[in-house]
CSV table of C-alpha atoms in Angstrom, one decimal:
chain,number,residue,atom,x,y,z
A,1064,UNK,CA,0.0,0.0,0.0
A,1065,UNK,CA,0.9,3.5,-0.6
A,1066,UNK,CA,2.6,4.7,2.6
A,1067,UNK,CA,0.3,8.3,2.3
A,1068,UNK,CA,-2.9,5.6,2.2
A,1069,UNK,CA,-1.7,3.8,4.9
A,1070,UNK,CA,-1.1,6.8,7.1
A,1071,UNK,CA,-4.5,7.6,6.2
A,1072,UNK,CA,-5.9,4.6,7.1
A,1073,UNK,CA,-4.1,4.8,10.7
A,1074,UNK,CA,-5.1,8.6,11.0
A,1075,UNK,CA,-8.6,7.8,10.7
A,1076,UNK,CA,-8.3,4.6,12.9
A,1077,UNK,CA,-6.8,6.9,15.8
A,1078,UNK,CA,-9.8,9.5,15.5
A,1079,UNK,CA,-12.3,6.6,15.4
A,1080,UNK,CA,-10.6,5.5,18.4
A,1081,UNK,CA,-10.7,8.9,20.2
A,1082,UNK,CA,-14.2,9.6,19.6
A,1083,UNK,CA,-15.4,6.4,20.7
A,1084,UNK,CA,-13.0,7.0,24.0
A,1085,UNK,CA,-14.7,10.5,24.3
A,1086,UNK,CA,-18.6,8.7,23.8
A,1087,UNK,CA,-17.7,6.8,26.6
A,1088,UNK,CA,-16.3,9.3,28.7
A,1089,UNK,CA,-19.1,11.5,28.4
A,1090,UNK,CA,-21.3,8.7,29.9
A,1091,UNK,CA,-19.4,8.0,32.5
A,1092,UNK,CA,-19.0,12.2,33.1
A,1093,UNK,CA,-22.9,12.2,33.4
A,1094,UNK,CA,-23.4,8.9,35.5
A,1095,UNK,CA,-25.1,7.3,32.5
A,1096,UNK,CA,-24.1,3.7,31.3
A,1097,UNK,CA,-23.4,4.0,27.7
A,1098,UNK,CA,-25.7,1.3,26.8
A,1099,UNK,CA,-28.5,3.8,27.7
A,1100,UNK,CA,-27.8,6.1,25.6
A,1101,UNK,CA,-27.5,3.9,21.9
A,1102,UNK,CA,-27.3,5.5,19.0
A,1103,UNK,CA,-30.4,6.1,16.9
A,1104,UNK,CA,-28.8,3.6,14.2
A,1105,UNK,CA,-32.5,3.6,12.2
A,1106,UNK,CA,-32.1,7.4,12.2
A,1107,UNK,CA,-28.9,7.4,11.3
A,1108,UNK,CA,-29.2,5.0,8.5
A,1109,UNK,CA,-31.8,7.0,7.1
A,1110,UNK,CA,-29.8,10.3,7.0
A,1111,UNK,CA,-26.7,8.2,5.8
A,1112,UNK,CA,-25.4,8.9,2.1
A,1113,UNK,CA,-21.6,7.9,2.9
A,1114,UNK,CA,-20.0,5.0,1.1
A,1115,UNK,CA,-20.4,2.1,4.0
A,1116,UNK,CA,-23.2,-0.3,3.5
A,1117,UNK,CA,-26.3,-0.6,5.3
A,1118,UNK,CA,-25.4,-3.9,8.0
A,1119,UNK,CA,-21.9,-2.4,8.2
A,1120,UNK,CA,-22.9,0.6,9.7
A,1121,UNK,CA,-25.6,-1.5,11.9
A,1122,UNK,CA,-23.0,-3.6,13.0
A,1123,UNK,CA,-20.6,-1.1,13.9
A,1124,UNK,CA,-22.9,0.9,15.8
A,1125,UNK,CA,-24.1,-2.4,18.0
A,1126,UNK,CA,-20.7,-2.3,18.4
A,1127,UNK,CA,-20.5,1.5,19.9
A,1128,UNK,CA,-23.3,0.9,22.0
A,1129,UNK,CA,-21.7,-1.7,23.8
A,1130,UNK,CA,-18.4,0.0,24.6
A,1131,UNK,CA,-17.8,0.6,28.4
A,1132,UNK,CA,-15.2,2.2,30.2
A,1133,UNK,CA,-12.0,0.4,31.3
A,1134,UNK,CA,-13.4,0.6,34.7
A,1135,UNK,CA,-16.5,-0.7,34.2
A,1136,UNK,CA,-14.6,-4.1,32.4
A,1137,UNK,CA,-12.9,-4.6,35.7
A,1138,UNK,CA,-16.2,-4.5,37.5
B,887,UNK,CA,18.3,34.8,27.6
B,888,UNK,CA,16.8,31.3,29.1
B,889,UNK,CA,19.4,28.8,31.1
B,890,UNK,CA,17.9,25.6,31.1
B,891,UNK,CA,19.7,22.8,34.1
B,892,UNK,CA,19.9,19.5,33.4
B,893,UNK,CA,16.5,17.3,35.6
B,894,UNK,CA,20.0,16.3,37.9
B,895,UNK,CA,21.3,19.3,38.7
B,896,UNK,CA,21.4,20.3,42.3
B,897,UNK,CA,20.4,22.9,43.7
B,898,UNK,CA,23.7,24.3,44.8
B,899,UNK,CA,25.1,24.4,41.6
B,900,UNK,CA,21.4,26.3,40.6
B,901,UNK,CA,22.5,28.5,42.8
B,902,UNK,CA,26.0,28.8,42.3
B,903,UNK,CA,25.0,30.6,38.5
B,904,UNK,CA,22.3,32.1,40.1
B,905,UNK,CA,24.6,34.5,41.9
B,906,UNK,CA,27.0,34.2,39.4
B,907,UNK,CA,24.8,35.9,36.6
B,908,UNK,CA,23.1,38.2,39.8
B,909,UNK,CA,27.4,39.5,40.5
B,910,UNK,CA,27.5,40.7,36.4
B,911,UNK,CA,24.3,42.9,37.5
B,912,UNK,CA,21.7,40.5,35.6
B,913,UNK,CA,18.6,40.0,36.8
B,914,UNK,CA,17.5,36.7,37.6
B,915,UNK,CA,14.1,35.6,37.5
B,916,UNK,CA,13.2,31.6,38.2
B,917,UNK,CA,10.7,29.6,36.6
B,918,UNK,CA,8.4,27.9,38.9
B,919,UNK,CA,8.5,24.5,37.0
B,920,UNK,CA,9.1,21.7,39.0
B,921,UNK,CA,10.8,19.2,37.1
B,922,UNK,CA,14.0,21.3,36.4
B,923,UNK,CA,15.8,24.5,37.3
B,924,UNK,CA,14.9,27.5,34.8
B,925,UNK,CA,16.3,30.8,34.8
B,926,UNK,CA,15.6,33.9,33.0
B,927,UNK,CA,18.2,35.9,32.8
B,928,UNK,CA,17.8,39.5,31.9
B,929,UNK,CA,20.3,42.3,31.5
B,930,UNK,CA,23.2,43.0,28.6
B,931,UNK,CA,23.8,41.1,25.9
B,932,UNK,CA,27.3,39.6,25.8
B,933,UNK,CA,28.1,36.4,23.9
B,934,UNK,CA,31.5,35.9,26.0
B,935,UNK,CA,29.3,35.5,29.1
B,936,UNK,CA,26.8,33.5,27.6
B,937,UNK,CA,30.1,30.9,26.7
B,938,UNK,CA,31.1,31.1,30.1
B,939,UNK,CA,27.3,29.9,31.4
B,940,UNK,CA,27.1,27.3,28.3
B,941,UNK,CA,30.3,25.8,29.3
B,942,UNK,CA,29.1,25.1,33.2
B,943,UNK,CA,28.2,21.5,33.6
B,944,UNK,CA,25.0,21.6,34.8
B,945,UNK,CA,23.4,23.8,32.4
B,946,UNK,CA,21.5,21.8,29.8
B,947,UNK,CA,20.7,24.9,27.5
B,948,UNK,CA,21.1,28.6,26.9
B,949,UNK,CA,17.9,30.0,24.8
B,950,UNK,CA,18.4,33.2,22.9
B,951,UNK,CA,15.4,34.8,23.8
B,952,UNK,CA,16.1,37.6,20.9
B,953,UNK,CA,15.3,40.8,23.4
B,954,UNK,CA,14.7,41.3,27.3
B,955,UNK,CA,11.1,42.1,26.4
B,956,UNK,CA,9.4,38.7,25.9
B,957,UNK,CA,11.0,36.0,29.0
B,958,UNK,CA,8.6,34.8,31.5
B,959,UNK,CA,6.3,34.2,28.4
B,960,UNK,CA,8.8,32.3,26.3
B,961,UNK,CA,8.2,28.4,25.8
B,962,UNK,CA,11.6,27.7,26.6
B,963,UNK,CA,10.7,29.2,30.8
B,964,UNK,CA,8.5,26.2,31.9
B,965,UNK,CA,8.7,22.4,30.5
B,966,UNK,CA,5.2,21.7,29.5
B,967,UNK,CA,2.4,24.0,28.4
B,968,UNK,CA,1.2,26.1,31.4
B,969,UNK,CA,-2.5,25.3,32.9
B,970,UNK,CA,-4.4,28.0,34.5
B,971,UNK,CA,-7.1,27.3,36.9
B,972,UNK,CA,-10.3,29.9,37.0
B,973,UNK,CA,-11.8,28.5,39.9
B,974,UNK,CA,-12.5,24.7,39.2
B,975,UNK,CA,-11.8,24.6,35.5
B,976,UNK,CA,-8.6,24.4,34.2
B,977,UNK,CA,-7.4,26.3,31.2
B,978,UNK,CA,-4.6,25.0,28.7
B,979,UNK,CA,-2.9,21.4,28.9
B,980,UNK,CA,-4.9,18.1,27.9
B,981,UNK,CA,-8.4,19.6,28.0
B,982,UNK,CA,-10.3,22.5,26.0
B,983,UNK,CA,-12.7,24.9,27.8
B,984,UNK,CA,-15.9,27.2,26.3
B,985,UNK,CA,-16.5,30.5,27.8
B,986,UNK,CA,-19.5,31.9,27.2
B,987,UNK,CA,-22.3,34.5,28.0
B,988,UNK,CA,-23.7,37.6,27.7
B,989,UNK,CA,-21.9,40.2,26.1
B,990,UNK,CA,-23.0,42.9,28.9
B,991,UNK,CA,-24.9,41.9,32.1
B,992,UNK,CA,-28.4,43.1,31.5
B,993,UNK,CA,-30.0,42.5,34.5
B,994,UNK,CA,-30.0,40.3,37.5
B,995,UNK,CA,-32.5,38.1,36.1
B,996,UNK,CA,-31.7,38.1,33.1
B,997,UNK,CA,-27.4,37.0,33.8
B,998,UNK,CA,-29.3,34.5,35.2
B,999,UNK,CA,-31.4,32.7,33.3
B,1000,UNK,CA,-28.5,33.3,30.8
B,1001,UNK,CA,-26.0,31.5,32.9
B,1002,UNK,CA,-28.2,28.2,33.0
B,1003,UNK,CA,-28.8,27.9,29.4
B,1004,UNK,CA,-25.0,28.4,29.1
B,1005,UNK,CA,-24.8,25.5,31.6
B,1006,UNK,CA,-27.0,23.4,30.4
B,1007,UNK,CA,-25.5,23.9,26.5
B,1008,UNK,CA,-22.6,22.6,28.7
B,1009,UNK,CA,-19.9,25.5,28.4
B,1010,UNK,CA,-17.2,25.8,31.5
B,1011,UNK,CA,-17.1,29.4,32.2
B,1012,UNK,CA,-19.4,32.3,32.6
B,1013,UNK,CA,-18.1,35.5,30.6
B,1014,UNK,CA,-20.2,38.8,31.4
B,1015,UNK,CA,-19.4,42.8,30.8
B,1016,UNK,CA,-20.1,44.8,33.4
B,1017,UNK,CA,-18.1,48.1,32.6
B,1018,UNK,CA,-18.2,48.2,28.6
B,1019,UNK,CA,-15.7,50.0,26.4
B,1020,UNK,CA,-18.0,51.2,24.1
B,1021,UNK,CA,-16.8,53.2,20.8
B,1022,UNK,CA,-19.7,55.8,21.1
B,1023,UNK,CA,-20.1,57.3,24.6
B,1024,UNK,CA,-23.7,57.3,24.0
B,1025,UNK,CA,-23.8,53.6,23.8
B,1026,UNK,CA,-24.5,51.4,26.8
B,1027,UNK,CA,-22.0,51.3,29.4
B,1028,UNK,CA,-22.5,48.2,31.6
B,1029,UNK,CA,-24.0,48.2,34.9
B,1030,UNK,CA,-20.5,48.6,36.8
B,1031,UNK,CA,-20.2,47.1,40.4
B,1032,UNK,CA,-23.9,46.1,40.5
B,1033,UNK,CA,-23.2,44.2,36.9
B,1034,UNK,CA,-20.3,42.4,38.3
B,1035,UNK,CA,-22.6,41.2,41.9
B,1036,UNK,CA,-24.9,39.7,39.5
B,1037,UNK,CA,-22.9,37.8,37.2
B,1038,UNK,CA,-21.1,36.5,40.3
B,1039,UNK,CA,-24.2,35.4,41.8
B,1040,UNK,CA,-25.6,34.0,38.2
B,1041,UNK,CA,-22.4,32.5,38.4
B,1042,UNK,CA,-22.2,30.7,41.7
B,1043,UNK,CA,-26.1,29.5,40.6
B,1044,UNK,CA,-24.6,27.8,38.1
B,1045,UNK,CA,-21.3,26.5,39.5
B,1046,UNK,CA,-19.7,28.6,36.8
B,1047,UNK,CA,-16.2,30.6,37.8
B,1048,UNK,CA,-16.8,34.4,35.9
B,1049,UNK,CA,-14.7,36.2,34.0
B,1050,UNK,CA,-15.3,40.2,33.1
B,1051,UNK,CA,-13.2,42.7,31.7
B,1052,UNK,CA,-11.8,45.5,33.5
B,1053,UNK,CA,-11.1,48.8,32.5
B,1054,UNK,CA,-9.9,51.1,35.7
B,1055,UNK,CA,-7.1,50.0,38.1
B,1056,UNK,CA,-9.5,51.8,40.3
B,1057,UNK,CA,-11.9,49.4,40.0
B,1058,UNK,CA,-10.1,46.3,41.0
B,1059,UNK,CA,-11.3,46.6,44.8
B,1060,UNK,CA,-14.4,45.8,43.4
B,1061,UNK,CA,-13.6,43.1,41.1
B,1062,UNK,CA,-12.0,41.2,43.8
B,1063,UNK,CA,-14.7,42.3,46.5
B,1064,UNK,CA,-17.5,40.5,44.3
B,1065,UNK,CA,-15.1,37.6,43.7
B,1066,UNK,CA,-14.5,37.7,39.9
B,1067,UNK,CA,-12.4,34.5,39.6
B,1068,UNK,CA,-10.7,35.9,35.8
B,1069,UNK,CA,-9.8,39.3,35.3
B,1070,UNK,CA,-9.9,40.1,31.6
B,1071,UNK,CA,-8.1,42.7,29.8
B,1072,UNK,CA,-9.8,43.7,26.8
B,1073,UNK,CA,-8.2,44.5,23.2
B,1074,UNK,CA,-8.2,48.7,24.0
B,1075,UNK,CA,-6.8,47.9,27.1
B,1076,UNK,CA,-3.8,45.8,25.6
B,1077,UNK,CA,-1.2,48.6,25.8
B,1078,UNK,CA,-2.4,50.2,29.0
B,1079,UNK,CA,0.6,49.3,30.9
B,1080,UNK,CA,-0.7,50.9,34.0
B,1081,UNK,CA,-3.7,48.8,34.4
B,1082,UNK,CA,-1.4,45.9,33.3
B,1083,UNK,CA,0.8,46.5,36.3
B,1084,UNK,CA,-2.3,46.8,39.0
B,1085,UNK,CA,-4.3,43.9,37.5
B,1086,UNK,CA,-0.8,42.1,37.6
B,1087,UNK,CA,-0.3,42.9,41.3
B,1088,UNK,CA,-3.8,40.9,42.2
B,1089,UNK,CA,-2.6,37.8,41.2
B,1090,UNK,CA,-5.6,36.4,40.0
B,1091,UNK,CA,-6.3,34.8,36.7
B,1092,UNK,CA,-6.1,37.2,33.5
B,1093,UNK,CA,-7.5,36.5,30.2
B,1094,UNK,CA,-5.2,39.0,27.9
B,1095,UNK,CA,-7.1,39.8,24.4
B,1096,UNK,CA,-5.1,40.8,21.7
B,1097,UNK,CA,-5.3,44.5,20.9
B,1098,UNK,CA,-7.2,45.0,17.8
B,1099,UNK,CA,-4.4,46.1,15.8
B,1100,UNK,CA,-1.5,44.5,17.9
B,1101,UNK,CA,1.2,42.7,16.8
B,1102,UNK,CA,2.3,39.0,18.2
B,1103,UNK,CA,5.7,40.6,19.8
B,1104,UNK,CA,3.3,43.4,21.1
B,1105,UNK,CA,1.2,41.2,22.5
B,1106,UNK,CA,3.5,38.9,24.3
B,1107,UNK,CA,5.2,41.9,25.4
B,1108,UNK,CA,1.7,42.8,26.9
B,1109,UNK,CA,1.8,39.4,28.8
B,1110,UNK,CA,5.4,39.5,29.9
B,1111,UNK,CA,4.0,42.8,32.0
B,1112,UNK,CA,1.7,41.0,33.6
B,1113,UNK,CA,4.2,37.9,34.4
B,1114,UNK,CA,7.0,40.2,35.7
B,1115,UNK,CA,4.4,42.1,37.5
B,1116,UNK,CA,3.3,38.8,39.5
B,1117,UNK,CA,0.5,37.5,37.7
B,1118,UNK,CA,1.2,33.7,37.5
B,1119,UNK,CA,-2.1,33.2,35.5
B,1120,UNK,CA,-2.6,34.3,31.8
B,1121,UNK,CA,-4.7,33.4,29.2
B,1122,UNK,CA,-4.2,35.0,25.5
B,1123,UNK,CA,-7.0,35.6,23.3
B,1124,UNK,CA,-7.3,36.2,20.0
B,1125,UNK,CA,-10.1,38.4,18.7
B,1126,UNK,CA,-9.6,39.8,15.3
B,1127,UNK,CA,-7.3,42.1,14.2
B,1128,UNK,CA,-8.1,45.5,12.1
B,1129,UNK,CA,-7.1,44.8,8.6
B,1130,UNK,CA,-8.2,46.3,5.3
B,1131,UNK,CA,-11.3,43.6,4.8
B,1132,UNK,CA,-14.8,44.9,5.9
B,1133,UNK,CA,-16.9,42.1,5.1
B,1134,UNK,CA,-16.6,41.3,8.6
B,1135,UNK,CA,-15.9,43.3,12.1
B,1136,UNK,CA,-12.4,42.4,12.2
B,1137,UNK,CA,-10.1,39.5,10.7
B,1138,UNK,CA,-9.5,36.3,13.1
B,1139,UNK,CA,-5.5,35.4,12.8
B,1140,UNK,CA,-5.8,31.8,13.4
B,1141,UNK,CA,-1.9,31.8,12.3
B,1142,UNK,CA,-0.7,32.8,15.5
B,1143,UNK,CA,-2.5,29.8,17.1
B,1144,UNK,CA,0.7,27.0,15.8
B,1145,UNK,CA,3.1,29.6,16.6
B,1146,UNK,CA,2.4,30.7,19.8
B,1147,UNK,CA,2.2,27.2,20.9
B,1148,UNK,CA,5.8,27.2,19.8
B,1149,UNK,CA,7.0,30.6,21.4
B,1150,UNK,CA,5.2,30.5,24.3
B,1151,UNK,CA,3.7,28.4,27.0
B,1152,UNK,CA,0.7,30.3,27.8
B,1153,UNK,CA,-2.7,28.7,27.1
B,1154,UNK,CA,-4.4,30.8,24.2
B,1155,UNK,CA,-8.4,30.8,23.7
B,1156,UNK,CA,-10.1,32.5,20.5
B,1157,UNK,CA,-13.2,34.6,20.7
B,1158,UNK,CA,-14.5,34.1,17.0
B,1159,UNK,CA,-17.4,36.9,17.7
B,1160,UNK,CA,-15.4,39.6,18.1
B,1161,UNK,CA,-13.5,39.0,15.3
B,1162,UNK,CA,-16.5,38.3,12.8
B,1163,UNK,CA,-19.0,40.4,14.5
B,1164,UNK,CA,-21.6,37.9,12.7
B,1165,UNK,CA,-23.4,35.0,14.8
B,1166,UNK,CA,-23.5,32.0,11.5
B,1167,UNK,CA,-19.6,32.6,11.5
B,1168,UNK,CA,-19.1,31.7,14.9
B,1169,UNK,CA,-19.5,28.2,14.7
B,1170,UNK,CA,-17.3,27.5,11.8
B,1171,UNK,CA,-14.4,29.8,13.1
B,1172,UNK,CA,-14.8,27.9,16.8
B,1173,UNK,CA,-14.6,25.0,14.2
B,1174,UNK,CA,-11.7,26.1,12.6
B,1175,UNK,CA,-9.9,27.5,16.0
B,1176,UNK,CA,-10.1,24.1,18.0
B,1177,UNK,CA,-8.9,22.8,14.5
B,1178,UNK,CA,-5.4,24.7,14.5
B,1179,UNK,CA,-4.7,23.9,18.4
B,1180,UNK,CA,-6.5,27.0,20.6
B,1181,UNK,CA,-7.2,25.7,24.4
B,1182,UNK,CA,-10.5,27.0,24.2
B,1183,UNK,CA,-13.4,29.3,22.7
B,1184,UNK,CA,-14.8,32.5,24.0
B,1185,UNK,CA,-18.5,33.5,22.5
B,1186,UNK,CA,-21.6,36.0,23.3
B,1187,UNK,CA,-24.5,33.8,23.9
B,1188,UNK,CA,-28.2,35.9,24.2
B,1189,UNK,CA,-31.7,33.8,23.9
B,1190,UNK,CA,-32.9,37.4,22.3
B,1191,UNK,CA,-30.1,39.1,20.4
B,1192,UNK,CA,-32.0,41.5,18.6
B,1193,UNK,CA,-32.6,42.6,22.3
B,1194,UNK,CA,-29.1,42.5,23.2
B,1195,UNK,CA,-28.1,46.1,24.6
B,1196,UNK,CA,-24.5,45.1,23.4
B,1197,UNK,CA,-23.3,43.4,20.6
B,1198,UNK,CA,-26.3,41.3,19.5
B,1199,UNK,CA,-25.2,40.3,15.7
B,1200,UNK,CA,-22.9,38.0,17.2
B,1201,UNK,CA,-24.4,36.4,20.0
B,1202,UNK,CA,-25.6,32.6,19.5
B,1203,UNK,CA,-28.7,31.6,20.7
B,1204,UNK,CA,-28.3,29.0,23.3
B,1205,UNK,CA,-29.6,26.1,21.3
B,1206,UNK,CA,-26.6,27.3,18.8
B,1207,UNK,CA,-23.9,26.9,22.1
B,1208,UNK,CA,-25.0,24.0,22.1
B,1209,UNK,CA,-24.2,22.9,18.9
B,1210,UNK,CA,-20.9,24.1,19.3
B,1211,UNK,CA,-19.8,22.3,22.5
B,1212,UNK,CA,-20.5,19.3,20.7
B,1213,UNK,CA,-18.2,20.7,18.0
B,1214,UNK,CA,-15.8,21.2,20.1
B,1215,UNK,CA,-15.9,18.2,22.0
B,1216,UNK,CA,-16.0,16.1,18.5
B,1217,UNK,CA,-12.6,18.4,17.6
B,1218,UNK,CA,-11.0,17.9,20.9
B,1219,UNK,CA,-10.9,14.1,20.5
B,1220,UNK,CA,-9.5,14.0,17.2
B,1221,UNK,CA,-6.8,16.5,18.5
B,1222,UNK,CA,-5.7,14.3,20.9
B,1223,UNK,CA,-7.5,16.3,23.7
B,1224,UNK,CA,-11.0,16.4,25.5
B,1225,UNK,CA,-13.3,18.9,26.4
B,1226,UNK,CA,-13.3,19.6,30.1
B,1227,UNK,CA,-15.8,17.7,32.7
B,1228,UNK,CA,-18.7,19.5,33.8
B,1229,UNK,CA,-18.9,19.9,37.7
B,1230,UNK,CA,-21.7,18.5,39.1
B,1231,UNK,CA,-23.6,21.7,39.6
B,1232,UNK,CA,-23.4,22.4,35.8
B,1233,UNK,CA,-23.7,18.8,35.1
B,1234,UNK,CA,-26.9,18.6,37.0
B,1235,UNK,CA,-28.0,21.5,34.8
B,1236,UNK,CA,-27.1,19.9,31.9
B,1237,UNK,CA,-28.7,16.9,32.7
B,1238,UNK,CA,-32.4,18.7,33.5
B,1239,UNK,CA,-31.6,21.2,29.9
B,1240,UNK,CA,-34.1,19.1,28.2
B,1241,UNK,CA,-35.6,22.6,26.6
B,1242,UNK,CA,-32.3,24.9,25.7
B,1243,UNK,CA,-34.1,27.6,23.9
């Protein structure tokens, strides 16, 4: 791969990273568990025009709903 | 120039140069960082003397600091970036901030119920004029000493620390009799080295705009009075500068953001309304300012602008701050940084701001 692509691909990984770190942080901030709040995946699908499919998008949100904090794993 | 020990060096030897630069009639000012000596040392230049100091063991460095006018401020004086803490919220380092509020105080009641729908958007800091420089006499000029009780107390509502500007060294008695946790020295008042020198004396917090048509060394210069003077908190904040474009109020230099991070280690905020002067550019230049690295935004926030007795064209409505601290938040994280916490007061707030309008 193209080094630029591959930094690009690792740029993007980080910031996924970070905001799903900063989601999870801003439940725990306001005493919430993070499972409460899912994201509005129908909604979001049907405002979606970006170039992931339909289950991928599902599936990766199922996934961000169920992210907890490191503190809450060792509980 | 800046003499930099090595982590290891002792203190005797610290003090050995100390008195050695103090005996050539320098002065010798120390930084407060804790994980090495630091020394500003401030007098004549003379390159023979500067060999001398290079060539003792402990010294890690020697930073040309160019001029005696801009030390304390340099980058090279503390290790890391500095944090200043306005009351519980700390400014600068890891975590970005939102100030926001009324451009003037208005009103007990109305500071008030402006306060909580700053808290509830989920800003940090309450920001409220009570003595206004205004260009036309004839234009409101803020409430004075009443306008600063009722911020304070719309503040502490809130569990928001309050910052508002001052104007007169004769007015500080006041400022720190109604417990204004950030003095802030507006763009005008840049240059007025007097008022530098009393707010400096106070020791509290100072948020240091950038006069309107002041350069960077200007400015820095401006903050190196308040440093020498004893302030050990200041903020910078860029608001616009004059320039020959009139499309907008002034012209936000987001180019100073990257390089004062490298000549300085003062935390810097931007206040995007001044410098537009238009409320739909706020957002996008609070965009673009978290982008390029600032610590923080400033704005005007009024749930009736065209009501506003100050500065309405640029004041969001609250539903808009709140669309912006989630910008900012989303920014921080992919800047490797995170918007600050809310206390619980604010978050409590926050929590019960089901209807932000």
């Amino acid at each position: 791969m193209n080094p630029s692509v591959h930094n690009q691909f690792r740029r993007l990984d980080r910031a996924l990273l970070a905001l799903l770190d900063e989601r999870v942080a801003l439940a725990r901030e306001h005493d919430l568990d993070p499972s409460s709040v899912e994201p509005s995946i129908d909604d979001l699908l049907r405002r979606h025009a970006g170039a992931s499919d339909a289950s991928s998008v599902r599936a990766f949100f199922e996934v961000v709903a169920r992210a907890k904090s490191r503190e809450e794993e060792r509980t | 120039m800046i003499l930099r020990f090595f982590k290891d060096a002792t203190e005797e030897r610290v003090q050995a140069v100390r008195e050695r630069c103090e005996r050539r009639g320098r002065t010798v000012i120390r930084s407060d960082e804790r994980a090495r000596a630091i020394l500003a040392i401030i007098g004549k230049h003379d390159a023979a003397f500067e060999r001398e100091l290079a060539a003792d063991p402990s010294v890690e460095a020697i930073v040309d600091t160019g001029s005696n006018e801009r030390v304390l401020v340099h980058r090279a004086f503390r290790d890391e970036r500095s944090v200043v803490e306005i009351g519980d919220v700390k400014v600068g380092g890891h975590e970005v901030v939102v100030i926001a509020g009324p451009c003037s105080v208005e009103g007990r009641e109305t500071v008030l119920e402006n306060a909580k729908q700053c808290a509830r958007a989920g800003a940090h800091i309450l920001r409220g004029g009570a003595f206004k420089p205004r260009t036309s006499p004839y234009a409101f000029q803020g409430f004075g000493v009443e306008g600063l009780r009722q911020l304070k107390d719309a503040g502490d509502a809130v569990g928001m620390p309050v910052v508002s500007e001052i104007m007169d060294a004769a007015d500080i008695p006041a400022f720190v009799a109604c417990g204004i946790d950030c003095f802030q020295i507006g763009a005008r008042n840049m240059q007025n080295f007097s008022l530098l020198k009393a707010v400096a004396a106070v020791q509290r917090p100072v948020l240091l705009k950038r006069g309107l048509a002041a350069t960077v060394d200007e400015w820095l210069s401006a903050a190196e009075y308040l440093l020498h003077g004893g302030a050990r908190d200041v903020i910078l904040c860029e608001r616009g500068i004059r320039t020959f474009e009139r499309a907008t109020r002034n012209t936000l230099d987001l180019t100073v953001l990257p390089l004062l991070q490298e000549w300085t280690h003062l935390p810097i905020l931007v206040d995007p309304a001044h410098a537009a002067g238009i409320a739909r550019l706020v957002r996008p230049l609070s965009r673009a300012s978290m982008a390029a690295g600032a610590d923080g935004v400033a704005v005007e926030v009024h749930s009736r602008p065209s009501e506003a007795r100050s500065d309405g064209p640029q004041a969001l409505l609250p539903s808009e701050l709140a669309e912006l601290v989630a910008d900012v938040r989303v920014l921080a994280a992919v800047t490797d940084r995170r918007l600050h916490a809310t206390t619980a007061r604010r978050k409590e707030l926050h929590s019960n701001g089901a209807s932000n309008r």
